[in-house]
Amino acid sequence: QKEVEQDPGPLSVPEGAIVSLNCTYSNSAFQYFMWYRQYSRKGPELLMYTYSSGNKEDGRFTAQVDKSSKYISLFIRDSQPSDSATYLCATDGGSNYQLIWGAGTKLIIKP
Amino acid sequence: SAVISQKPSRDICQRGTSLTIQCQVDSQVTMMFWYRQQPGQSLTLIATANQGSEATYESGFVIDKFPISRPNLTFSTLTVSNMSPEDSSIYLCSVSGLAGAGINIQYFGAGTRLSVL
């Protein structure tokens, strides 16, 4: 079993829809969680990070952590074609400053 | 945040040759990482490079194939040696950083797209 599981998609939704991207993790000791966005032919960029259970909002993006079920989510409201990218979840549960990565979900927003 | 410049951005190489990828950071950082990413796949960590010490390689990656240099706190190189078509991939450099509340995060370069013929 991988430490962080993420459906690779692709996930295709119409413009303006609410998008839900999800990951599960196996180790309850993991404390911090991140979402990265990677456009085609670019490196991943940090989108949001969370520590505790609950929600964290940044504009159209909301990150949610449910530690009781080991489930993390990223919601995108009013999705735009420019949101089309691969979204990777990660946690800092690795040793020596390493991050543990999900597989990444390819998101396609159709105009 | 850190700004990372990675060179070359892409290259096409012949099998049996070697390619050195450079990673330059605009600030001093302790930890640098090298990843490989196959098209449509997630990130696979090759090694962690700490300035002043030998790089630490992950399972499946060896120094003879992927020698790494880390001469100072702002620069690192990864060499892909004796290349074969199976080495065709995207190679990414990242550096460690801290977000609010001391959360360990990473910043990435744009990557090097390598094709081996």
XYZ file of C-alpha atoms in Angstrom:
228
model
C 0.000 0.000 0.000
C 1.347 3.405 -0.961
C 1.643 5.939 1.828
C -0.332 8.522 -0.154
C -2.976 7.412 -2.635
C -4.358 9.676 -5.340
C -6.485 8.879 -8.361
C -4.492 9.877 -11.469
C -7.632 10.728 -13.448
C -7.979 12.400 -15.834
C -10.869 14.335 -14.350
C -12.783 16.379 -16.916
C -15.380 18.947 -15.832
C -17.124 21.891 -17.512
C -16.040 25.442 -16.841
C -17.666 26.918 -13.756
C -18.093 23.587 -11.985
C -16.859 22.867 -8.477
C -13.922 20.491 -8.585
C -13.050 18.063 -5.814
C -9.596 16.490 -5.774
C -8.786 13.935 -3.116
C -6.010 11.931 -1.496
C -5.868 9.384 1.263
C -2.894 8.610 3.441
C -1.958 5.649 5.577
C 0.083 7.000 8.476
C -1.749 8.905 11.180
C 1.585 10.469 12.198
C 1.602 12.643 9.078
C 0.910 16.196 10.165
C 1.296 18.577 7.253
C -0.263 18.374 3.846
C 0.345 20.267 0.665
C -1.214 20.693 -2.725
C 0.971 21.411 -5.721
C -0.155 22.404 -9.196
C 1.869 21.412 -12.241
C 1.174 22.841 -15.650
C 2.348 20.976 -18.702
C 6.099 21.364 -19.260
C 6.542 23.159 -15.924
C 7.737 22.192 -12.479
C 5.251 21.762 -9.619
C 4.339 24.934 -7.743
C 3.018 25.085 -4.210
C -0.663 25.932 -4.156
C -1.677 25.486 -0.526
C -0.594 23.801 2.653
C -2.513 22.784 5.763
C -1.660 21.477 9.171
C -4.693 20.711 11.243
C -8.036 19.213 10.447
C -10.526 21.600 8.974
C -10.594 23.945 6.039
C -8.185 26.515 4.677
C -9.380 28.875 2.013
C -7.442 30.921 -0.552
C -9.566 32.610 -3.163
C -11.314 29.946 -5.219
C -9.315 27.163 -3.575
C -10.154 25.362 -0.342
C -7.960 22.691 1.227
C -9.558 20.316 3.688
C -8.018 17.762 6.006
C -9.923 15.055 7.860
C -7.390 13.337 10.086
C -9.938 10.928 11.527
C -10.405 9.339 8.114
C -6.918 10.220 6.766
C -8.457 12.079 3.873
C -7.373 15.351 2.266
C -9.236 17.329 -0.360
C -8.772 20.326 -2.598
C -11.874 22.114 -3.828
C -11.825 24.554 -6.704
C -14.842 26.821 -7.074
C -15.866 28.452 -10.345
C -13.305 26.390 -12.225
C -11.588 28.001 -15.197
C -9.817 26.500 -18.228
C -6.604 27.963 -16.762
C -7.040 25.560 -13.826
C -6.336 22.667 -16.187
C -3.196 21.077 -14.775
C -2.008 18.132 -12.738
C -2.603 18.494 -9.003
C -0.322 16.617 -6.636
C -0.920 16.119 -2.948
C 2.031 15.650 -0.621
C 2.843 15.269 3.023
C 6.014 15.997 4.915
C 6.063 12.576 6.567
C 9.321 11.566 4.891
C 12.709 11.589 6.535
C 15.449 14.123 5.915
C 13.122 16.896 4.657
C 11.654 14.606 2.011
C 8.039 14.874 0.950
C 5.798 11.912 0.212
C 3.867 12.410 -3.003
C 0.581 11.253 -4.406
C 0.362 10.132 -8.010
C -1.135 13.442 -9.174
C -4.579 13.983 -10.716
C -4.801 15.423 -14.197
C -7.620 17.973 -14.277
C -9.193 19.205 -17.497
C -11.614 22.137 -17.438
C -13.652 22.261 -20.627
C -14.711 25.717 -21.872
C 10.137 31.423 -1.758
C 13.139 30.432 -3.857
C 13.732 30.937 -7.579
C 15.332 27.943 -9.233
C 16.950 27.967 -12.652
C 17.496 24.620 -14.290
C 19.519 24.046 -17.435
C 19.156 22.732 -20.049
C 15.381 22.892 -20.352
C 15.442 20.038 -22.817
C 17.890 17.892 -24.711
C 17.997 15.028 -27.159
C 20.941 12.717 -26.601
C 22.420 9.606 -28.116
C 22.545 6.402 -26.121
C 25.820 5.805 -24.333
C 26.495 9.502 -23.772
C 26.125 11.530 -20.565
C 24.240 14.713 -19.779
C 24.831 17.067 -16.876
C 21.868 19.072 -15.599
C 22.496 22.233 -13.620
C 20.370 23.687 -10.860
C 20.978 27.220 -9.596
C 19.079 28.763 -6.662
C 18.783 32.464 -5.902
C 19.374 31.938 -2.167
C 21.349 29.625 0.054
C 19.551 26.381 0.838
C 20.521 23.376 2.877
C 18.722 20.572 1.121
C 18.372 20.037 -2.595
C 16.565 17.177 -4.244
C 16.637 15.566 -7.653
C 13.522 13.886 -9.023
C 12.570 11.964 -12.115
C 9.089 12.240 -13.564
C 7.879 10.014 -16.344
C 5.172 11.557 -18.573
C 1.849 11.467 -16.760
C 3.448 10.067 -13.621
C 4.217 11.386 -10.192
C 7.605 12.372 -8.824
C 10.230 9.761 -8.047
C 13.025 10.934 -5.788
C 16.470 10.102 -7.125
C 18.623 11.560 -4.372
C 18.972 14.202 -1.690
C 21.980 16.510 -1.947
C 23.251 18.192 1.184
C 26.089 20.655 0.784
C 29.381 19.317 2.053
C 28.412 15.666 2.102
C 27.786 12.831 -0.314
C 24.343 12.675 -1.867
C 21.933 10.136 -0.445
C 20.377 7.943 -3.132
C 16.989 6.271 -3.059
C 16.447 2.624 -3.748
C 16.953 1.870 -7.410
C 19.304 4.762 -8.068
C 23.099 4.539 -7.836
C 25.895 7.058 -7.826
C 27.644 5.572 -10.854
C 24.573 6.176 -12.976
C 23.470 9.487 -11.436
C 26.485 11.276 -9.952
C 25.560 14.460 -8.131
C 27.687 17.420 -7.141
C 26.809 20.020 -4.523
C 29.749 22.415 -4.371
C 27.971 25.202 -2.485
C 24.642 26.244 -0.987
C 23.193 27.618 -4.233
C 24.193 25.099 -6.899
C 23.968 21.417 -7.757
C 24.389 19.212 -10.796
C 22.952 15.845 -11.724
C 24.649 13.767 -14.411
C 22.787 11.039 -16.233
C 25.544 8.669 -17.317
C 25.751 6.116 -20.105
C 22.232 6.945 -21.175
C 19.740 4.514 -22.645
C 16.243 5.187 -24.014
C 14.856 4.146 -20.604
C 16.412 7.318 -19.157
C 14.094 9.463 -21.249
C 12.164 11.442 -18.680
C 11.761 14.814 -17.020
C 14.376 15.563 -14.377
C 13.467 18.091 -11.708
C 15.524 19.918 -9.141
C 13.915 21.143 -5.939
C 15.034 22.868 -2.759
C 13.687 22.676 0.736
C 11.991 25.624 2.346
C 9.799 26.501 5.283
C 6.259 27.744 5.111
C 4.298 29.209 7.991
C 4.372 27.248 11.255
C 7.604 25.574 10.204
C 6.047 23.362 7.572
C 8.639 21.710 5.354
C 7.897 22.422 1.680
C 9.801 22.300 -1.600
C 10.281 24.676 -4.498
C 10.902 23.348 -7.972
C 12.726 24.276 -11.114
C 11.004 24.029 -14.475
C 12.630 20.680 -15.205
C 14.816 19.187 -17.913
C 13.058 17.166 -20.587
C 15.450 14.466 -21.740
C 15.004 12.243 -24.760
C 17.514 9.479 -25.441
C 17.647 8.001 -28.942
